[in-house]
mmCIF file of C-alpha atoms in Angstrom:
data_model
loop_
_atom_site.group_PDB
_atom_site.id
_atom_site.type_symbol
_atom_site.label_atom_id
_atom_site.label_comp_id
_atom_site.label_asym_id
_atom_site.label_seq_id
_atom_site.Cartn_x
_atom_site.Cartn_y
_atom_site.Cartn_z
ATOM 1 C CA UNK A 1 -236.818 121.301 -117.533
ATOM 2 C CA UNK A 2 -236.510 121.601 -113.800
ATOM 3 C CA UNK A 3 -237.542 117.665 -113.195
ATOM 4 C CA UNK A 4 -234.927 116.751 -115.976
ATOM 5 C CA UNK A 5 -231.962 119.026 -114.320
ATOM 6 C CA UNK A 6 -232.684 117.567 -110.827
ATOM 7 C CA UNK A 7 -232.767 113.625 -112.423
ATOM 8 C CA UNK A 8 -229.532 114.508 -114.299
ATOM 9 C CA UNK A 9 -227.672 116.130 -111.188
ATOM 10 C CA UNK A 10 -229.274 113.029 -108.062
ATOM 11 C CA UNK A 11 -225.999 111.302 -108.232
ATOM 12 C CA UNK A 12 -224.048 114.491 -107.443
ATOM 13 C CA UNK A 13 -226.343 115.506 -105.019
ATOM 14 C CA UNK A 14 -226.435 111.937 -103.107
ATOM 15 C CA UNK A 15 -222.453 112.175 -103.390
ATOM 16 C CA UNK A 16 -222.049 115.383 -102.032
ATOM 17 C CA UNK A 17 -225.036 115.654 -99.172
ATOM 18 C CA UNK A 18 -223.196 112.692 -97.300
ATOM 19 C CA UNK A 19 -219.884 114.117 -97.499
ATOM 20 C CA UNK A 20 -221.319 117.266 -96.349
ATOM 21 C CA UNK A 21 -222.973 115.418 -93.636
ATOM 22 C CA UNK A 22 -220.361 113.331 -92.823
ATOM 23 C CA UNK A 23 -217.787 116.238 -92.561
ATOM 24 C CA UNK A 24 -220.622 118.645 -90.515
ATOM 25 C CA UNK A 25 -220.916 115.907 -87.937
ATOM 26 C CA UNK A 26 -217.310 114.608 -88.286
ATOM 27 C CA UNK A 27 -215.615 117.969 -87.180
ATOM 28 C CA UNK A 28 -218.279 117.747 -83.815
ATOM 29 C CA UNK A 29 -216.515 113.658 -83.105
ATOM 30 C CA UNK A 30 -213.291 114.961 -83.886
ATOM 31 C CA UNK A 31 -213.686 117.794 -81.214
ATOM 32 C CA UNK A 32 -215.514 114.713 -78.875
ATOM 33 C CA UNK A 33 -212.423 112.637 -79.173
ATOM 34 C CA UNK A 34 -209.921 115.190 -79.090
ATOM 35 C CA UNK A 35 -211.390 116.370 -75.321
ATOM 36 C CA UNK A 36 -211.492 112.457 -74.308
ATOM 37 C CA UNK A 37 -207.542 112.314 -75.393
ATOM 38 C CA UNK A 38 -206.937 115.058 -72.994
ATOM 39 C CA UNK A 39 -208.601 112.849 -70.631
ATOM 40 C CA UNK A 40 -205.530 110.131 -71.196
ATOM 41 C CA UNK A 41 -202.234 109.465 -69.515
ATOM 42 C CA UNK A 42 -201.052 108.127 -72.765
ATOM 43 C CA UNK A 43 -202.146 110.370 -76.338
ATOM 44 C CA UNK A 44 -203.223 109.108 -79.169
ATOM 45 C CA UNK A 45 -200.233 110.380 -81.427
ATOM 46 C CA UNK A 46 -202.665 110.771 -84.194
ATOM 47 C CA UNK A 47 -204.368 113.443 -82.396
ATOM 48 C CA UNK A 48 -201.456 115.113 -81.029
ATOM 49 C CA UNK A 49 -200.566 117.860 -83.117
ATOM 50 C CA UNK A 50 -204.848 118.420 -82.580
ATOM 51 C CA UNK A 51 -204.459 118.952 -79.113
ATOM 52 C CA UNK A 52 -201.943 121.879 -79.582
ATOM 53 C CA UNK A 53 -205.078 123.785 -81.315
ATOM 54 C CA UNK A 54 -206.231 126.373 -78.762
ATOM 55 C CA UNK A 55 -209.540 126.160 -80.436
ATOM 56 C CA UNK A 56 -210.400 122.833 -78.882
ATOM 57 C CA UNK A 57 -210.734 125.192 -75.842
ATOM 58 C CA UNK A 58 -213.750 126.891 -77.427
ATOM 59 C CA UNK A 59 -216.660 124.287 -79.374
ATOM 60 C CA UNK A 60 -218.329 127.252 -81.348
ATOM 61 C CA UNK A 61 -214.740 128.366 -82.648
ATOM 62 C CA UNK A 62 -213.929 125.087 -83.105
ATOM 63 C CA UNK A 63 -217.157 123.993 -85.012
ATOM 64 C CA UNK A 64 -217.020 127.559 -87.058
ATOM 65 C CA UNK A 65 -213.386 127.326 -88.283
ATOM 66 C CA UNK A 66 -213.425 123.486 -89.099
ATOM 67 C CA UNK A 67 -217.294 123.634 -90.805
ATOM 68 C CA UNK A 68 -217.895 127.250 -91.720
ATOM 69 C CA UNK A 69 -214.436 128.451 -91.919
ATOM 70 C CA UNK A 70 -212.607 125.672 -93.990
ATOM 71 C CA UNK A 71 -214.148 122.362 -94.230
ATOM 72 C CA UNK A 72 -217.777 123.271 -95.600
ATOM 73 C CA UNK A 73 -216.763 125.895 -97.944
ATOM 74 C CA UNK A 74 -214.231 123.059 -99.845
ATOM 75 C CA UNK A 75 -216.995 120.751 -100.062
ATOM 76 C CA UNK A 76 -219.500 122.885 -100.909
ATOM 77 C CA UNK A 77 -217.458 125.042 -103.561
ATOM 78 C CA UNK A 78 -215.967 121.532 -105.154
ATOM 79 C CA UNK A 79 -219.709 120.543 -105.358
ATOM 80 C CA UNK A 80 -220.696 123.561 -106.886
ATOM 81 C CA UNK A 81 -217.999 123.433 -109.662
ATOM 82 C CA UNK A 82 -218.973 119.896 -110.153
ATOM 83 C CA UNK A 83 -222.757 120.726 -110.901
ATOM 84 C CA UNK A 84 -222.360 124.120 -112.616
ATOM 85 C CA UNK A 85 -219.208 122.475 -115.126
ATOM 86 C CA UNK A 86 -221.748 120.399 -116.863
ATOM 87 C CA UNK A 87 -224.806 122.353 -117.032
ATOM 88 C CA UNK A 88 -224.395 123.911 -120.745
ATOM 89 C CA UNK A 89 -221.078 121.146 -121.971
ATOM 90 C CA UNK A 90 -223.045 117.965 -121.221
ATOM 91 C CA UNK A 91 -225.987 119.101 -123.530
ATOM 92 C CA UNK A 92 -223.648 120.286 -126.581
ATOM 93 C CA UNK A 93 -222.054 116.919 -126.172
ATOM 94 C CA UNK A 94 -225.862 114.652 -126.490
ATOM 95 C CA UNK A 95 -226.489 117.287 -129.231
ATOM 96 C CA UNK A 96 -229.784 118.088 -126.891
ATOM 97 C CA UNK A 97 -228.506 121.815 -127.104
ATOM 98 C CA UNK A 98 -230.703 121.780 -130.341
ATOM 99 C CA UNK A 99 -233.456 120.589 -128.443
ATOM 100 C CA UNK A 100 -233.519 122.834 -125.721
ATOM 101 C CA UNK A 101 -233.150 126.063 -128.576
ATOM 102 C CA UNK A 102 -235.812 125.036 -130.250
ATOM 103 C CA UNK A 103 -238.425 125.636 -127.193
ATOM 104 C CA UNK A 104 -240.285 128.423 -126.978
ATOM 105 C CA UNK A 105 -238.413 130.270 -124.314
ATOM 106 C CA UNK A 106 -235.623 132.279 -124.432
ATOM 107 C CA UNK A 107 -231.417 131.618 -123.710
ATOM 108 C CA UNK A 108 -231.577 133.320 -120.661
ATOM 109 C CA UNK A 109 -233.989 131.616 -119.148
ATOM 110 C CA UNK A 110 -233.096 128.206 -120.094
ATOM 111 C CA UNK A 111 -229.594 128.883 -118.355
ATOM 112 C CA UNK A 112 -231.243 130.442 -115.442
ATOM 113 C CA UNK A 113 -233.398 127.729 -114.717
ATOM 114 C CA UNK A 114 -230.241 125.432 -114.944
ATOM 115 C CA UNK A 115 -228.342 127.815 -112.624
ATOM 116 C CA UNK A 116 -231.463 128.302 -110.454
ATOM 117 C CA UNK A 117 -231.763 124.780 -109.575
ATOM 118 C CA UNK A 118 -228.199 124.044 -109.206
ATOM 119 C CA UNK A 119 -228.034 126.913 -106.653
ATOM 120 C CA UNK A 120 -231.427 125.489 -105.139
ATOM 121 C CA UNK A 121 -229.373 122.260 -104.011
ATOM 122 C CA UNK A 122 -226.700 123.813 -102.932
ATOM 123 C CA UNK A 123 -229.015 125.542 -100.321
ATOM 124 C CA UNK A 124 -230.615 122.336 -99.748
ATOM 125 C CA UNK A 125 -227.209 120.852 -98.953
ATOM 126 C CA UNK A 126 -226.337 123.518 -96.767
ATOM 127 C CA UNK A 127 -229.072 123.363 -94.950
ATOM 128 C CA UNK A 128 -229.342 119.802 -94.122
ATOM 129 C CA UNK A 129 -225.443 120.012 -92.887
ATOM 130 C CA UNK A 130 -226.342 122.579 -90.690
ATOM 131 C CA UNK A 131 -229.345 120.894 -88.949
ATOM 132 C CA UNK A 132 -226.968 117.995 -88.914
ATOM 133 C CA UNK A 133 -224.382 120.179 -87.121
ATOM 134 C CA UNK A 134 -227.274 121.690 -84.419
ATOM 135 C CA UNK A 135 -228.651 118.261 -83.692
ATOM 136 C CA UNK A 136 -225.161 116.738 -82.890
ATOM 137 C CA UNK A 137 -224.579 119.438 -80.750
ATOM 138 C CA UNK A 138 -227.352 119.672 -78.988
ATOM 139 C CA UNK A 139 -226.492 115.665 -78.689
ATOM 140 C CA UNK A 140 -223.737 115.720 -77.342
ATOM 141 C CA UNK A 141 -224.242 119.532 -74.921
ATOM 142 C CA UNK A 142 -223.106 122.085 -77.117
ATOM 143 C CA UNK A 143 -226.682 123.912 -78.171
ATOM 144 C CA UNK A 144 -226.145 126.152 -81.113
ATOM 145 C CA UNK A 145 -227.478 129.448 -81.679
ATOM 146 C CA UNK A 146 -230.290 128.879 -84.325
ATOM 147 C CA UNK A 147 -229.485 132.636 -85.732
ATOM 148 C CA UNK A 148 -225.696 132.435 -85.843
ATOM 149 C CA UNK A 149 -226.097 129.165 -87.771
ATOM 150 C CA UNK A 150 -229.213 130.353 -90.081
ATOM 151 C CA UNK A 151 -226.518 133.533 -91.273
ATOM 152 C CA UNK A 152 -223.608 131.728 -91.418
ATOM 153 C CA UNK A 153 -225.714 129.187 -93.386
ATOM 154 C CA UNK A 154 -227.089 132.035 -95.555
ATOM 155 C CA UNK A 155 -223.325 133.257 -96.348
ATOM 156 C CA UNK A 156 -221.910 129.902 -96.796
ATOM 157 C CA UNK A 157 -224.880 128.958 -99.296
ATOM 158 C CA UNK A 158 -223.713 132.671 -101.171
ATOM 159 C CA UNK A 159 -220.545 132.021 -101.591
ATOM 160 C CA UNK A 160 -220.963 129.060 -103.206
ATOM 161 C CA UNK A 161 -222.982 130.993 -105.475
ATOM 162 C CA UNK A 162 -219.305 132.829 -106.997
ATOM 163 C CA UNK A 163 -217.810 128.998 -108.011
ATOM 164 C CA UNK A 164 -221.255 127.973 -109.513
ATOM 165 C CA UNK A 165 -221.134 130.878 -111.768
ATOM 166 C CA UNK A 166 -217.772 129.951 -113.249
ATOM 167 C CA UNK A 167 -218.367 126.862 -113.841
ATOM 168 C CA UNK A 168 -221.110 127.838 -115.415
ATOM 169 C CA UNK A 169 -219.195 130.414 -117.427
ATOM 170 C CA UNK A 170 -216.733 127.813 -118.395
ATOM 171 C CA UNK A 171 -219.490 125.133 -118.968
ATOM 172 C CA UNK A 172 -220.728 127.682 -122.281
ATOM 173 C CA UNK A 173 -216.802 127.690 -123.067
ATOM 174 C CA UNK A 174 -215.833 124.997 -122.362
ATOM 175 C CA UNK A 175 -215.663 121.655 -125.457
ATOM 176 C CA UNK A 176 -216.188 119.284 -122.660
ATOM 177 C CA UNK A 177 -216.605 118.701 -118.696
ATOM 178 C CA UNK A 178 -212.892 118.134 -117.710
ATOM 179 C CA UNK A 179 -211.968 120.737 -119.123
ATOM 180 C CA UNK A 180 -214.950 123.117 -117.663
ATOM 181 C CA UNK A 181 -214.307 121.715 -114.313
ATOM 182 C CA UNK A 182 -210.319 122.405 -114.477
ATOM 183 C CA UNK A 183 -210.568 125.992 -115.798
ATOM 184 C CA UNK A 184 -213.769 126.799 -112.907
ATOM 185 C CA UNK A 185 -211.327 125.533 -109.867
ATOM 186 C CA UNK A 186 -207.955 127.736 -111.106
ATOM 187 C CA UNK A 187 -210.232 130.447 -111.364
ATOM 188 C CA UNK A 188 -212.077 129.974 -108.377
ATOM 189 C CA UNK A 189 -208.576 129.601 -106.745
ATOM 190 C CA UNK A 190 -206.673 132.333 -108.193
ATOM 191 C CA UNK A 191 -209.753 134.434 -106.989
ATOM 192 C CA UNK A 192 -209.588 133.344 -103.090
ATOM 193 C CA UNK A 193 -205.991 132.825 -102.699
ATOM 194 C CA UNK A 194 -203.820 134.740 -104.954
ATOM 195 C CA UNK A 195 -203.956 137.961 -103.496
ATOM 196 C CA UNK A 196 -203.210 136.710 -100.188
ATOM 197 C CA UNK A 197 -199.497 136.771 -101.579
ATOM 198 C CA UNK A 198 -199.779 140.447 -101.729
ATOM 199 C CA UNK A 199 -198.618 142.821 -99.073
ATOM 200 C CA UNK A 200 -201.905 142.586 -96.326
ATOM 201 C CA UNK A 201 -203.534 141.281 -99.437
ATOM 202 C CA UNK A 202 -205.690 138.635 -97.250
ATOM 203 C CA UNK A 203 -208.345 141.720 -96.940
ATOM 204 C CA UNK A 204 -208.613 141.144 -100.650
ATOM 205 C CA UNK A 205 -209.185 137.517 -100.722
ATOM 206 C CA UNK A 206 -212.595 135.943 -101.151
ATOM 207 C CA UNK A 207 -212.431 133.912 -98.320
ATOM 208 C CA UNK A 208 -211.899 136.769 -96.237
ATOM 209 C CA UNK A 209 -215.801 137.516 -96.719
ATOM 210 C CA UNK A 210 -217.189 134.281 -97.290
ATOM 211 C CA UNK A 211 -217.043 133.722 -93.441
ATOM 212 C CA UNK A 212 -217.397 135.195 -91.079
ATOM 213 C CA UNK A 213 -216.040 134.485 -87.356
ATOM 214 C CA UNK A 214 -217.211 137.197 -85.371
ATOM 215 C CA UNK A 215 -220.382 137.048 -86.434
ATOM 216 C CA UNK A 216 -221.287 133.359 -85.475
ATOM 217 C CA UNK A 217 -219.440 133.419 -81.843
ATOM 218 C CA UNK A 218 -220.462 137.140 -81.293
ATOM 219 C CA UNK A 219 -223.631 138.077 -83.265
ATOM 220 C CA UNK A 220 -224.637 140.522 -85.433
ATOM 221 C CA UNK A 221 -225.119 140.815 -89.348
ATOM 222 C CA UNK A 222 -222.212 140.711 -91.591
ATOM 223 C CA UNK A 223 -223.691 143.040 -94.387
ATOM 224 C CA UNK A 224 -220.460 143.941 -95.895
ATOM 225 C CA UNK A 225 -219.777 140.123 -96.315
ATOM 226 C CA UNK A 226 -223.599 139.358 -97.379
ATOM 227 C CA UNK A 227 -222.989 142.000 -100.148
ATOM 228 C CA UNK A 228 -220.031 141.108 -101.515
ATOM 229 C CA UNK A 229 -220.813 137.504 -101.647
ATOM 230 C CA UNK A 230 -223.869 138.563 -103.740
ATOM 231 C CA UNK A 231 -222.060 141.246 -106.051
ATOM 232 C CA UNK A 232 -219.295 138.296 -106.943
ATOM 233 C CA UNK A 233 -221.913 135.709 -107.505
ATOM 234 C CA UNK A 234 -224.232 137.963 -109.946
ATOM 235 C CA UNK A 235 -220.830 138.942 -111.839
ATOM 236 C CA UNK A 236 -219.971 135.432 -113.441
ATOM 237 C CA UNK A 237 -223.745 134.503 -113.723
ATOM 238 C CA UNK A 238 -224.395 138.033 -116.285
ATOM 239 C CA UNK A 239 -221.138 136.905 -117.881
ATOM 240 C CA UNK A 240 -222.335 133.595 -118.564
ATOM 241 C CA UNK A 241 -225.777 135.279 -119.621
ATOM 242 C CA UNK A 242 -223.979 137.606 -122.143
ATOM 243 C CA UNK A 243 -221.584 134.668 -123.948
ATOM 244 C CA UNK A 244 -224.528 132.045 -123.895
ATOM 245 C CA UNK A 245 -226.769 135.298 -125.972
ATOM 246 C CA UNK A 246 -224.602 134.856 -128.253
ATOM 247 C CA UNK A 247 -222.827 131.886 -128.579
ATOM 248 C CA UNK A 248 -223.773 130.134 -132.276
ATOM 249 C CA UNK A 249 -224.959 126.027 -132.197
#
């Protein structure tokens, strides 16, 4: 089952690893450039709304808020509602669902071992970006801290976890992909921005722990943010294990 999910989902993967590649080292050449304009008589009036960004004064803040911060968690989340809004739809739609009931294991496994392996390339992805983004820097004289980038690694990689579990929620309710995919990114939206509108709701907002400055350019463990990544990424997953129990083919 494993060999099958991972041949169904290459073409997401390959998709996805080289935008997350190309964005990891992409926000390191933007910063590159953006120091060379300052370098210039004449700007670049592309770049100059860029060069009002006091970040560009500071390559770890920079690199955290454009990779970390912003950047890597759209790419990453979009790819994880793109493999988890499939996982349960496309097989009701080839009528392999039957299949797949039929084996001698049980519902919840079969959808963990789809959701484990989805999650297993998201880590993969994340990983690779990251290496990408210490290599560049170390390429071009900006060494990263290998532990700041391992846990802000770890809590990007977990809070892509929260997306792939609606999806995969929505992938059970779902009557096809389009659908599944639509429903997973208002959620997943509603759930990181909306209470942001509220009175010093941004304390309340997902994305407020699903990064974590201080940590990266400081140090340290963010264990509230670890936590709560993991508590919203179990929640959707024993949702999805509850309706799949007892959903009727």
């Amino acid at each position: 089952m494993k060999t099958k999910e991972l041949l169904e989902a290459r073409w997401k993967v390959i998709t996805f690893t080289l935008l997350a590649l190309l964005t990891s080292a992409g926000n390191i050449a933007i910063y590159q450039y953006s120091h060379y304009q300052f370098t210039l008589s004449r700007k670049s009036a592309l770049f100059q709304d860029m060069l009002q960004d006091p970040l560009l004064h500071d390559f770890n803040a920079f690199l955290w808020n454009h990779w970390f911060g912003v950047n890597g968690l759209l790419v990453m989340a979009f790819f994880a509602i793109i493999l988890g809004s499939g996982l349960i739809v496309n097989e009701v739609s080839k009528g392999t669902i039957f299949f797949l009931l039929s084996k001698p294991v049980s519902r919840e496994r079969i959808l963990l071992t789809k959701y484990g392996v989805s999650a297993g390339l998201l880590l993969a992805v994340s990983v690779m970006s990251s290496l990408v983004i210490v290599v560049v820097s170390i390429a071009v004289g900006h060494p990263q801290d290998l532990l700041h980038v391992l846990i802000a690694t770890g809590l990007l990689w977990l809070a892509t976890l929260f997306p792939l579990g609606i999806s995969l929620f929505f992938s059970i309710v779902s009557p096809d992909t389009l659908r599944s995919v639509v429903f997973s990114m208002l959620l997943t939206f509603a759930f990181v921005g909306l209470p942001a509108l509220l009175p010093n709701g941004q304390n309340w907002t997902l994305e407020h722990y699903w990064s974590s400055q201080e940590t990266y350019l400081a140090g340290g463990f963010p264990l509230k943010e670890y936590l709560v990544c993991l508590i919203t990424a179990v929640i959707p997953v024993l949702a999805a294990l509850i309706l799949f129990r007892r959903k009727a083919y």
